[in-house]
Tab-separated table of N, CA and C in Angstrom:
chain	number	residue	atom	x	y	z
A	339	UNK	N	7.843	4.714	-16.036
A	339	UNK	CA	6.699	3.985	-15.556
A	339	UNK	C	6.834	2.572	-16.033
A	340	UNK	N	6.659	1.614	-15.171
A	340	UNK	CA	6.683	0.162	-15.502
A	340	UNK	C	5.334	-0.445	-15.125
A	341	UNK	N	5.181	-1.715	-15.503
A	341	UNK	CA	3.982	-2.473	-15.084
A	341	UNK	C	4.430	-3.777	-14.491
A	342	UNK	N	3.771	-4.201	-13.438
A	342	UNK	CA	4.087	-5.513	-12.880
A	342	UNK	C	3.425	-6.594	-13.728
A	343	UNK	N	3.650	-7.877	-13.419
A	343	UNK	CA	3.116	-8.940	-14.285
A	343	UNK	C	1.612	-8.905	-14.444
A	344	UNK	N	0.864	-8.288	-13.507
A	344	UNK	CA	-0.579	-8.187	-13.606
A	344	UNK	C	-1.041	-7.004	-14.395
A	345	UNK	N	-0.125	-6.127	-14.768
A	345	UNK	CA	-0.453	-4.924	-15.513
A	345	UNK	C	-0.611	-3.651	-14.685
A	346	UNK	N	-0.450	-3.779	-13.361
A	346	UNK	CA	-0.536	-2.584	-12.489
A	346	UNK	C	0.710	-1.751	-12.686
A	347	UNK	N	0.513	-0.408	-12.850
A	347	UNK	CA	1.634	0.470	-13.116
A	347	UNK	C	2.401	0.742	-11.805
A	348	UNK	N	3.724	0.718	-11.909
A	348	UNK	CA	4.586	1.024	-10.764
A	348	UNK	C	5.691	1.905	-11.224
A	349	UNK	N	6.302	2.614	-10.301
A	349	UNK	CA	7.441	3.470	-10.577
A	349	UNK	C	8.607	3.043	-9.718
A	350	UNK	N	9.809	3.166	-10.248
A	350	UNK	CA	11.033	2.901	-9.491
A	350	UNK	C	11.788	4.217	-9.373
A	351	UNK	N	12.519	4.340	-8.324
A	351	UNK	CA	13.376	5.549	-8.192
A	351	UNK	C	14.649	5.220	-7.466
A	352	UNK	N	15.686	6.018	-7.751
A	352	UNK	CA	16.958	5.838	-7.118
A	352	UNK	C	17.072	6.900	-6.011
A	353	UNK	N	17.337	6.440	-4.786
A	353	UNK	CA	17.270	7.331	-3.649
A	353	UNK	C	18.208	8.527	-3.687
A	354	UNK	N	19.447	8.342	-3.997
A	354	UNK	CA	20.418	9.412	-3.954
A	354	UNK	C	20.293	10.185	-2.642
A	355	UNK	N	19.929	11.470	-2.684
A	355	UNK	CA	19.867	12.259	-1.457
A	355	UNK	C	18.575	12.105	-0.726
A	356	UNK	N	17.568	11.440	-1.303
A	356	UNK	CA	16.280	11.216	-0.662
A	356	UNK	C	16.121	9.721	-0.436
A	357	UNK	N	16.568	9.208	0.702
A	357	UNK	CA	16.620	7.762	0.916
A	357	UNK	C	15.244	7.087	1.064
A	358	UNK	N	14.157	7.801	1.139
A	358	UNK	CA	12.846	7.160	1.264
A	358	UNK	C	12.504	6.843	2.696
A	359	UNK	N	11.665	5.860	2.881
A	359	UNK	CA	11.165	5.510	4.211
A	359	UNK	C	12.275	4.989	5.102
A	360	UNK	N	12.464	5.569	6.217
A	360	UNK	CA	13.486	5.125	7.184
A	360	UNK	C	12.871	4.676	8.482
A	361	UNK	N	11.552	4.759	8.638
A	361	UNK	CA	10.897	4.443	9.896
A	361	UNK	C	9.852	3.341	9.628
A	362	UNK	N	9.539	2.560	10.650
A	362	UNK	CA	8.532	1.507	10.553
A	362	UNK	C	7.668	1.543	11.837
A	363	UNK	N	6.428	1.123	11.673
A	363	UNK	CA	5.516	0.957	12.804
A	363	UNK	C	5.267	2.251	13.600
A	364	UNK	N	5.316	3.373	12.914
A	364	UNK	CA	5.026	4.692	13.513
A	364	UNK	C	3.977	5.368	12.690
A	365	UNK	N	3.153	6.226	13.320
A	365	UNK	CA	2.133	6.955	12.572
A	365	UNK	C	2.799	7.719	11.376
A	366	UNK	N	2.194	7.587	10.235
A	366	UNK	CA	2.695	8.220	9.013
A	366	UNK	C	3.535	7.305	8.135
A	367	UNK	N	3.976	6.185	8.655
A	367	UNK	CA	4.736	5.222	7.874
A	367	UNK	C	3.857	4.598	6.809
A	368	UNK	N	4.434	4.089	5.728
A	368	UNK	CA	3.628	3.500	4.650
A	368	UNK	C	4.037	2.074	4.333
A	369	UNK	N	3.141	1.430	3.613
A	369	UNK	CA	3.354	0.058	3.142
A	369	UNK	C	2.675	-0.047	1.773
A	370	UNK	N	3.334	-0.663	0.819
A	370	UNK	CA	2.742	-0.879	-0.489
A	370	UNK	C	2.540	-2.375	-0.678
A	371	UNK	N	1.440	-2.737	-1.301
A	371	UNK	CA	1.200	-4.160	-1.565
A	371	UNK	C	0.423	-4.309	-2.865
A	372	UNK	N	0.733	-5.394	-3.606
A	372	UNK	CA	-0.032	-5.719	-4.825
A	372	UNK	C	-1.250	-6.491	-4.424
A	373	UNK	N	-2.280	-6.393	-5.268
A	373	UNK	CA	-3.539	-7.117	-4.917
A	373	UNK	C	-3.750	-8.348	-5.802
A	374	UNK	N	-2.744	-8.834	-6.474
A	374	UNK	CA	-2.905	-10.054	-7.296
A	374	UNK	C	-1.800	-11.050	-6.926
A	375	UNK	N	-1.994	-11.828	-5.865
A	375	UNK	CA	-0.923	-12.716	-5.407
A	375	UNK	C	-0.554	-13.814	-6.382
A	376	UNK	N	-1.473	-14.334	-7.169
A	376	UNK	CA	-1.165	-15.450	-8.064
A	376	UNK	C	-0.144	-15.048	-9.122
A	377	UNK	N	-0.244	-13.833	-9.626
A	377	UNK	CA	0.732	-13.367	-10.623
A	377	UNK	C	1.949	-12.786	-9.981
A	378	UNK	N	1.753	-11.946	-8.991
A	378	UNK	CA	2.863	-11.163	-8.448
A	378	UNK	C	3.761	-11.894	-7.511
A	379	UNK	N	3.380	-13.100	-7.022
A	379	UNK	CA	4.324	-13.829	-6.197
A	379	UNK	C	5.549	-14.240	-6.986
A	380	UNK	N	5.482	-14.245	-8.301
A	380	UNK	CA	6.670	-14.485	-9.125
A	380	UNK	C	7.703	-13.425	-8.929
A	381	UNK	N	7.281	-12.270	-8.386
A	381	UNK	CA	8.231	-11.190	-8.105
A	381	UNK	C	8.691	-11.172	-6.680
A	382	UNK	N	8.568	-12.274	-5.982
A	382	UNK	CA	8.913	-12.330	-4.571
A	382	UNK	C	10.433	-12.365	-4.371
A	383	UNK	N	11.168	-11.963	-5.309
A	383	UNK	CA	12.631	-11.817	-5.170
A	383	UNK	C	13.009	-10.428	-5.648
A	384	UNK	N	14.095	-9.935	-5.112
A	384	UNK	CA	14.501	-8.600	-5.484
A	384	UNK	C	14.972	-8.546	-6.935
A	385	UNK	N	14.548	-7.523	-7.729
A	385	UNK	CA	15.042	-7.396	-9.075
A	385	UNK	C	16.541	-7.116	-9.083
A	386	UNK	N	17.200	-7.329	-10.240
A	386	UNK	CA	18.629	-7.076	-10.320
A	386	UNK	C	18.952	-5.648	-9.840
A	387	UNK	N	20.013	-5.576	-9.024
A	387	UNK	CA	20.421	-4.280	-8.510
A	387	UNK	C	19.761	-3.854	-7.238
A	388	UNK	N	18.726	-4.588	-6.775
A	388	UNK	CA	18.072	-4.233	-5.545
A	388	UNK	C	18.379	-5.270	-4.483
A	389	UNK	N	18.343	-4.832	-3.244
A	389	UNK	CA	18.720	-5.761	-2.164
A	389	UNK	C	17.564	-6.372	-1.404
A	390	UNK	N	16.422	-5.691	-1.316
A	390	UNK	CA	15.321	-6.107	-0.488
A	390	UNK	C	13.983	-5.912	-1.185
A	391	UNK	N	13.081	-6.827	-0.900
A	391	UNK	CA	11.674	-6.653	-1.302
A	391	UNK	C	10.879	-6.775	-0.044
A	392	UNK	N	10.042	-5.796	0.237
A	392	UNK	CA	9.203	-5.829	1.455
A	392	UNK	C	7.779	-5.603	0.972
A	393	UNK	N	6.850	-6.463	1.332
A	393	UNK	CA	5.483	-6.313	0.907
A	393	UNK	C	4.589	-7.331	1.468
A	394	UNK	N	3.339	-7.320	0.992
A	394	UNK	CA	2.344	-8.272	1.451
A	394	UNK	C	1.434	-8.643	0.290
A	395	UNK	N	0.615	-9.689	0.452
A	395	UNK	CA	-0.266	-10.158	-0.594
A	395	UNK	C	-1.697	-10.085	-0.127
A	396	UNK	N	-2.610	-9.788	-1.060
A	396	UNK	CA	-4.008	-9.809	-0.780
A	396	UNK	C	-4.751	-10.283	-2.016
A	397	UNK	N	-5.890	-10.939	-1.852
A	397	UNK	CA	-6.655	-11.463	-2.977
A	397	UNK	C	-7.196	-10.306	-3.818
A	398	UNK	N	-7.215	-10.474	-5.120
A	398	UNK	CA	-7.757	-9.467	-6.025
A	398	UNK	C	-9.279	-9.655	-6.088
A	399	UNK	N	-10.040	-8.666	-5.678
A	399	UNK	CA	-11.487	-8.809	-5.754
A	399	UNK	C	-11.945	-8.978	-7.193
A	400	UNK	N	-12.928	-9.865	-7.416
A	400	UNK	CA	-13.389	-10.162	-8.740
A	400	UNK	C	-13.826	-8.899	-9.470
A	401	UNK	N	-13.355	-8.754	-10.701
A	401	UNK	CA	-13.721	-7.631	-11.537
A	401	UNK	C	-12.873	-6.363	-11.339
A	402	UNK	N	-11.984	-6.367	-10.390
A	402	UNK	CA	-11.181	-5.163	-10.172
A	402	UNK	C	-9.875	-5.239	-10.962
A	403	UNK	N	-9.479	-4.126	-11.493
A	403	UNK	CA	-8.243	-4.002	-12.278
A	403	UNK	C	-7.030	-4.100	-11.340
A	404	UNK	N	-5.925	-4.622	-11.844
A	404	UNK	CA	-4.686	-4.690	-11.026
A	404	UNK	C	-4.280	-3.284	-10.633
A	405	UNK	N	-3.762	-3.145	-9.419
A	405	UNK	CA	-3.296	-1.836	-8.929
A	405	UNK	C	-2.394	-2.062	-7.739
A	406	UNK	N	-1.748	-1.031	-7.342
A	406	UNK	CA	-0.988	-1.023	-6.120
A	406	UNK	C	-1.740	-0.213	-5.094
A	407	UNK	N	-1.654	-0.631	-3.857
A	407	UNK	CA	-2.416	-0.003	-2.754
A	407	UNK	C	-1.421	0.492	-1.731
A	408	UNK	N	-1.578	1.677	-1.260
A	408	UNK	CA	-0.683	2.251	-0.247
A	408	UNK	C	-1.469	2.335	1.080
A	409	UNK	N	-0.881	1.852	2.139
A	409	UNK	CA	-1.463	1.937	3.475
A	409	UNK	C	-0.521	2.750	4.391
A	410	UNK	N	-1.099	3.541	5.242
A	410	UNK	CA	-0.330	4.337	6.193
A	410	UNK	C	-0.645	3.917	7.621
A	411	UNK	N	0.380	3.914	8.472
A	411	UNK	CA	0.185	3.685	9.901
A	411	UNK	C	-0.298	4.959	10.545
A	412	UNK	N	-1.302	4.871	11.352
A	412	UNK	CA	-1.854	6.050	12.078
A	412	UNK	C	-1.976	5.686	13.573
A	413	UNK	N	-1.977	6.744	14.385
A	413	UNK	CA	-2.121	6.529	15.841
A	413	UNK	C	-3.524	6.064	16.224
A	414	UNK	N	-4.554	6.566	15.524
A	414	UNK	CA	-5.933	6.214	15.828
A	414	UNK	C	-6.726	6.171	14.543
A	415	UNK	N	-7.185	4.969	14.149
A	415	UNK	CA	-7.868	4.763	12.905
A	415	UNK	C	-9.125	5.640	12.781
A	416	UNK	N	-9.935	5.692	13.844
A	416	UNK	CA	-11.181	6.489	13.776
A	416	UNK	C	-10.909	7.955	13.654
A	417	UNK	N	-9.899	8.472	14.326
A	417	UNK	CA	-9.564	9.880	14.217
A	417	UNK	C	-9.065	10.181	12.792
A	418	UNK	N	-8.215	9.317	12.264
A	418	UNK	CA	-7.671	9.507	10.919
A	418	UNK	C	-8.771	9.466	9.868
A	419	UNK	N	-9.721	8.536	10.023
A	419	UNK	CA	-10.838	8.468	9.068
A	419	UNK	C	-11.742	9.701	9.141
A	420	UNK	N	-11.969	10.208	10.353
A	420	UNK	CA	-12.770	11.402	10.545
A	420	UNK	C	-12.075	12.615	9.918
A	421	UNK	N	-10.739	12.701	10.087
A	421	UNK	CA	-9.983	13.801	9.512
A	421	UNK	C	-10.067	13.716	7.968
A	422	UNK	N	-9.889	12.509	7.425
A	422	UNK	CA	-9.995	12.367	5.958
A	422	UNK	C	-11.352	12.832	5.450
A	423	UNK	N	-12.424	12.475	6.122
A	423	UNK	CA	-13.764	12.937	5.724
A	423	UNK	C	-13.895	14.425	5.842
A	424	UNK	N	-13.391	15.027	6.930
A	424	UNK	CA	-13.488	16.461	7.126
A	424	UNK	C	-12.757	17.204	6.009
A	425	UNK	N	-11.690	16.615	5.476
A	425	UNK	CA	-10.915	17.261	4.412
A	425	UNK	C	-11.387	16.882	3.026
A	426	UNK	N	-12.576	16.198	2.915
A	426	UNK	CA	-13.150	15.934	1.619
A	426	UNK	C	-13.013	14.526	1.114
A	427	UNK	N	-12.322	13.649	1.869
A	427	UNK	CA	-12.192	12.249	1.487
A	427	UNK	C	-13.432	11.473	1.761
A	428	UNK	N	-13.491	10.254	1.287
A	428	UNK	CA	-14.614	9.361	1.542
A	428	UNK	C	-14.105	8.048	2.205
A	429	UNK	N	-14.698	7.721	3.344
A	429	UNK	CA	-14.328	6.443	4.000
A	429	UNK	C	-15.174	5.392	3.317
A	430	UNK	N	-14.500	4.433	2.625
A	430	UNK	CA	-15.200	3.365	1.883
A	430	UNK	C	-15.525	2.194	2.770
A	431	UNK	N	-14.810	2.061	3.886
A	431	UNK	CA	-15.071	0.943	4.772
A	431	UNK	C	-14.037	0.851	5.886
A	432	UNK	N	-14.340	0.081	6.913
A	432	UNK	CA	-13.390	-0.140	7.983
A	432	UNK	C	-13.358	-1.634	8.259
A	433	UNK	N	-12.286	-2.056	8.964
A	433	UNK	CA	-12.092	-3.453	9.288
A	433	UNK	C	-11.382	-3.535	10.591
A	434	UNK	N	-11.780	-4.489	11.452
A	434	UNK	CA	-11.074	-4.773	12.706
A	434	UNK	C	-10.689	-6.225	12.716
A	435	UNK	N	-9.431	-6.489	13.053
A	435	UNK	CA	-8.949	-7.830	13.220
A	435	UNK	C	-8.254	-7.933	14.578
A	436	UNK	N	-7.747	-9.113	14.884
A	436	UNK	CA	-7.052	-9.270	16.171
A	436	UNK	C	-5.789	-8.413	16.239
A	437	UNK	N	-5.191	-8.080	15.137
A	437	UNK	CA	-3.885	-7.395	15.133
A	437	UNK	C	-3.932	-5.958	14.575
A	438	UNK	N	-5.019	-5.533	13.926
A	438	UNK	CA	-5.061	-4.212	13.347
A	438	UNK	C	-6.465	-3.705	13.118
A	439	UNK	N	-6.600	-2.377	12.998
A	439	UNK	CA	-7.849	-1.743	12.629
A	439	UNK	C	-7.547	-0.884	11.381
A	440	UNK	N	-8.307	-1.068	10.337
A	440	UNK	CA	-8.022	-0.320	9.094
A	440	UNK	C	-9.250	0.429	8.623
A	441	UNK	N	-8.974	1.444	7.819
A	441	UNK	CA	-10.021	2.184	7.127
A	441	UNK	C	-9.549	2.355	5.678
A	442	UNK	N	-10.429	2.127	4.729
A	442	UNK	CA	-10.144	2.374	3.348
A	442	UNK	C	-10.746	3.725	2.983
A	443	UNK	N	-9.875	4.637	2.519
A	443	UNK	CA	-10.285	5.994	2.261
A	443	UNK	C	-9.920	6.387	0.838
A	444	UNK	N	-10.853	7.033	0.143
A	444	UNK	CA	-10.631	7.543	-1.188
A	444	UNK	C	-10.404	9.052	-1.078
A	445	UNK	N	-9.382	9.549	-1.785
A	445	UNK	CA	-9.126	11.009	-1.737
A	445	UNK	C	-10.209	11.752	-2.551
A	446	UNK	N	-10.313	13.073	-2.299
A	446	UNK	CA	-11.392	13.827	-2.971
A	446	UNK	C	-11.187	13.880	-4.501
């Protein structure tokens, strides 16, 4: 277990026989992003031994601890949120923009 410059815990792994995500822009795909751009932009280069860094930046809400956030691509945001609730999750909020519709869900 490591920590990024903001103190959020992260894990690294070597793919070997499990190469990780091989698909993009399809339901079930994932994206990870740090929520503290001022500190973590210093990591906008690949660490030694790695070839690529893929991610995004978002402002850290005041008073929130550093963390990593995982987002998944789904075919229908409303259906996915309803399924999460039916399975015991909590929909914390939704957002619509010109390019995407999101739901923030907490697991049970």
